[in-house]
Short mmCIF file of C-alpha atoms in Angstrom, two decimals:
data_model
loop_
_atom_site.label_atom_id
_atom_site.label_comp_id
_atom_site.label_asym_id
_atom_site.label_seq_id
_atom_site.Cartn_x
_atom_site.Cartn_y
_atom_site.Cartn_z
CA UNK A 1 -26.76 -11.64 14.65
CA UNK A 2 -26.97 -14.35 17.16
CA UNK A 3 -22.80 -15.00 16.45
CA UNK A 4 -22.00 -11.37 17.94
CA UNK A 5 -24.05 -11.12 20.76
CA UNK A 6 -22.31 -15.26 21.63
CA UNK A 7 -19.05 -13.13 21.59
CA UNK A 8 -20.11 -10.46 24.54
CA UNK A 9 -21.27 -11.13 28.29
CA UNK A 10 -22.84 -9.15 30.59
CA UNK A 11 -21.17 -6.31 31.84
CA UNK A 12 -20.43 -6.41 35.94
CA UNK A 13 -22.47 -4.13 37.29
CA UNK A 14 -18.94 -2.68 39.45
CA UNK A 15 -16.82 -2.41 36.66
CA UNK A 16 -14.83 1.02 36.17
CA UNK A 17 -13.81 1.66 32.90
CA UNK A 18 -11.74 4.62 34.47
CA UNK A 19 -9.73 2.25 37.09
CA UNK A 20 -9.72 -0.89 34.74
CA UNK A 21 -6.86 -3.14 36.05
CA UNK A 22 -5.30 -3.95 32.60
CA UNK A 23 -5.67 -3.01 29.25
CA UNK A 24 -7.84 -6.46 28.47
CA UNK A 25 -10.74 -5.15 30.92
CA UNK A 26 -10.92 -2.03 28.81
CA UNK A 27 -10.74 -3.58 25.39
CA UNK A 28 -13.79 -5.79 26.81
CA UNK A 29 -15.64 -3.16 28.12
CA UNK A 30 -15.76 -1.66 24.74
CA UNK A 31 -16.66 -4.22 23.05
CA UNK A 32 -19.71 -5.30 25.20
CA UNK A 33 -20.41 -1.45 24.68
CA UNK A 34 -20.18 -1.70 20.98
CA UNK A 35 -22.59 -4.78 21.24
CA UNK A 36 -25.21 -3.39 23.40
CA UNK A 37 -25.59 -0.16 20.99
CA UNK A 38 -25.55 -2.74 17.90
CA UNK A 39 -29.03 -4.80 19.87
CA UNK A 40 -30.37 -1.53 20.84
CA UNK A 41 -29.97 -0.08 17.09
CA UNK A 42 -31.17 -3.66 15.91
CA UNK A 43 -34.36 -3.71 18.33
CA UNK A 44 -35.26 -0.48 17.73
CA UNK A 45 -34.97 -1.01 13.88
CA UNK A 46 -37.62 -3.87 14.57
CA UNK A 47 -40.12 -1.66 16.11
CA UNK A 48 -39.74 1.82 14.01
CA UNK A 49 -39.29 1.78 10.69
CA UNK A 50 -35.93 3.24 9.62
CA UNK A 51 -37.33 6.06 7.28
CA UNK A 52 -39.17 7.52 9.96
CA UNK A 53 -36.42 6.80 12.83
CA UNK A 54 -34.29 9.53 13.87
CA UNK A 55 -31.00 9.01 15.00
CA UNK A 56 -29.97 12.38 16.80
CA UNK A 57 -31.74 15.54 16.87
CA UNK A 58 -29.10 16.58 13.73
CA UNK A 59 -30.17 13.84 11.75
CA UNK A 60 -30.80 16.60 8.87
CA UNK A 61 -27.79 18.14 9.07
CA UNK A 62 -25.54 15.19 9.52
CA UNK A 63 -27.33 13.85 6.27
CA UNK A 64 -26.55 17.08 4.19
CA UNK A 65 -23.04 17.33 5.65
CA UNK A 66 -22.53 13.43 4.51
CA UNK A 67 -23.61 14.40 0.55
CA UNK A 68 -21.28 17.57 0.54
CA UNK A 69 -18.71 15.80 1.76
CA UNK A 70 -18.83 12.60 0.64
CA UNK A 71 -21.55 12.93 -2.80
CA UNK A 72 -20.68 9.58 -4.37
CA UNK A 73 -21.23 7.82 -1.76
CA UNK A 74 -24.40 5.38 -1.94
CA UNK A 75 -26.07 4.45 1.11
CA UNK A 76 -27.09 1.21 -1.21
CA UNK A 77 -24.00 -0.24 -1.48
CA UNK A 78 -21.64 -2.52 0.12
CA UNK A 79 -18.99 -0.66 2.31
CA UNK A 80 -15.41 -1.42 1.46
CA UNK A 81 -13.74 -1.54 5.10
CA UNK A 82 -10.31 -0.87 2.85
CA UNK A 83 -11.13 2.14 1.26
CA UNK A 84 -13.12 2.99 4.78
CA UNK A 85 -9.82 2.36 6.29
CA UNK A 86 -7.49 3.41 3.71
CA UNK A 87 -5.17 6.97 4.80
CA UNK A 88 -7.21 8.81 2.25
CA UNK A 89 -10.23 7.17 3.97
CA UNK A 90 -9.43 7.86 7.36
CA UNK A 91 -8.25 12.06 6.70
CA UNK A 92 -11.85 12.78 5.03
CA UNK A 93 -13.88 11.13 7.96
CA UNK A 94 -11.70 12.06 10.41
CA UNK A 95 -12.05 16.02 8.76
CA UNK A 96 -16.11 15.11 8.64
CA UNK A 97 -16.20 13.82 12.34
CA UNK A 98 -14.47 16.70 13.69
CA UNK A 99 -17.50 19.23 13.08
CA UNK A 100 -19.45 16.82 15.57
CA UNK A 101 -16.66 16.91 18.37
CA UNK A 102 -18.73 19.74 20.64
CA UNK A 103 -21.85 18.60 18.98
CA UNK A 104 -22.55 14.86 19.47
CA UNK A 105 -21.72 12.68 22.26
CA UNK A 106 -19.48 10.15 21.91
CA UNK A 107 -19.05 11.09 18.42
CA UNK A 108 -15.68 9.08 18.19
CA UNK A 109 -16.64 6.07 20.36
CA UNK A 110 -16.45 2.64 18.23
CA UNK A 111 -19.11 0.90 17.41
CA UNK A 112 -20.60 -1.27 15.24
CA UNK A 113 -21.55 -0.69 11.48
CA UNK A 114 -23.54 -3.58 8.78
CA UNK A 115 -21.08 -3.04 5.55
CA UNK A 116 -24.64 -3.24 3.86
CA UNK A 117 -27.99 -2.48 4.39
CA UNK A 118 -29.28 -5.67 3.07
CA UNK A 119 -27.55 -7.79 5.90
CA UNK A 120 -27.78 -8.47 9.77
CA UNK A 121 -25.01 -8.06 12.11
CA UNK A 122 -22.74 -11.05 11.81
CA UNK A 123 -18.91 -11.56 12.13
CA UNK A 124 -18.44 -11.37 8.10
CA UNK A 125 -20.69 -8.41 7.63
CA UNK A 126 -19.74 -6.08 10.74
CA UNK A 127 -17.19 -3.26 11.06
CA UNK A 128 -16.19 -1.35 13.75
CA UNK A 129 -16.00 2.47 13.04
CA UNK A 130 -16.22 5.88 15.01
CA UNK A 131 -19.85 6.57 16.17
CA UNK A 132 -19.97 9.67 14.15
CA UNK A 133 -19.52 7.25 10.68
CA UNK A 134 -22.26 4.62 11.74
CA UNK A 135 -25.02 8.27 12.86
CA UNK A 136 -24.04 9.72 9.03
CA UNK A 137 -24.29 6.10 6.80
CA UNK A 138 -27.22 4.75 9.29
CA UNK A 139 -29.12 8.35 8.63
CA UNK A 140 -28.57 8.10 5.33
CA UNK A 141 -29.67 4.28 4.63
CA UNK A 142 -32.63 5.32 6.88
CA UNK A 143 -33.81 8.28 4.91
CA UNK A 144 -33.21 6.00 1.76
CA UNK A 145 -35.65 3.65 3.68
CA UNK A 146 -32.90 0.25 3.02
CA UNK A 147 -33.44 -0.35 6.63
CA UNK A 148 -37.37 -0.70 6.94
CA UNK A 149 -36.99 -4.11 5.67
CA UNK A 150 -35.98 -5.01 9.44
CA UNK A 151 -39.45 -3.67 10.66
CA UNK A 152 -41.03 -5.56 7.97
CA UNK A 153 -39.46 -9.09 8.38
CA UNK A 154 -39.70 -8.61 12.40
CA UNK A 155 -43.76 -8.14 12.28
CA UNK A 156 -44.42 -10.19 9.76
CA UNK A 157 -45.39 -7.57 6.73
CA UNK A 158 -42.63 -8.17 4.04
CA UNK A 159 -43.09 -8.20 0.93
CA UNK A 160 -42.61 -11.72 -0.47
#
């Protein structure tokens, strides 16, 4: 995790995402966005377990919308940024994102996503995805409880 938060600085207290200068200013603003919600998401994850964290107050129905939409999908397994990614990929989520336009707040802003529960943020094991795809596989690893092993290795109660 150390690796992506090297790759951000602090944000300038002044700067205007609105009246950015050039398209470079912009493209780093997001990014230091994107990395601030991934060590917020990665803190909290060390101080609440995940199976009793909720992400939005629609948690519930985010979680049931994700398993009629997409029912093979296994919060378990390793994400395949390709299929993710692919046009087939991109219609369903964009179709499953939509419902959350009016609903969720920056339900389309990117942001950072583990391809697998079992990892930590790094450069080989990050994607960057709408928010609205992290909230439904994040809820769904978290009700699966493949994220309390964070808690447990940050206060010292894993299971050897």
């Amino acid at each position: 995790m150390e690796e992506i938060m090297k790759m951000s600085g602090p944000v300038p207290n002044n700067f205007d995402a609105e009246n950015a200068d050039n398209l470079e200013d912009i493209e780093k603003q997001f990014a230091v966005k994107a990395v601030r919600h991934l060590e917020t998401y990665w803190a909290i994850l060390e101080k609440v377990k995940g199976s009793s964290l909720r992400l939005t107050k629609m948690d519930d129905d985010i979680y049931e919308h994700l398993k009629a939409d997409f029912p093979d999908f296994d919060p378990a397994a390793t994400i395949d940024e390709n299929k993710l990614k692919s046009k087939t990929g991109k219609e369903r989520w964009r179709k499953f994102m939509m419902a959350y336009e009016k609903k969720v707040d920056d339900y389309n802003f990117g942001t950072m996503l583990r391809t697998s529960p079992k990892v930590e943020y790094e450069k080989d094991t990050t994607i960057f995805v709408p928010r609205m795809q992290f909230y439904a596989v994040e809820i769904a690893r978290n009700k699966a409880g493949l994220n309390d092993w964070i808690y447990e290795k940050a206060n010292g109660t894993s299971k050897p």
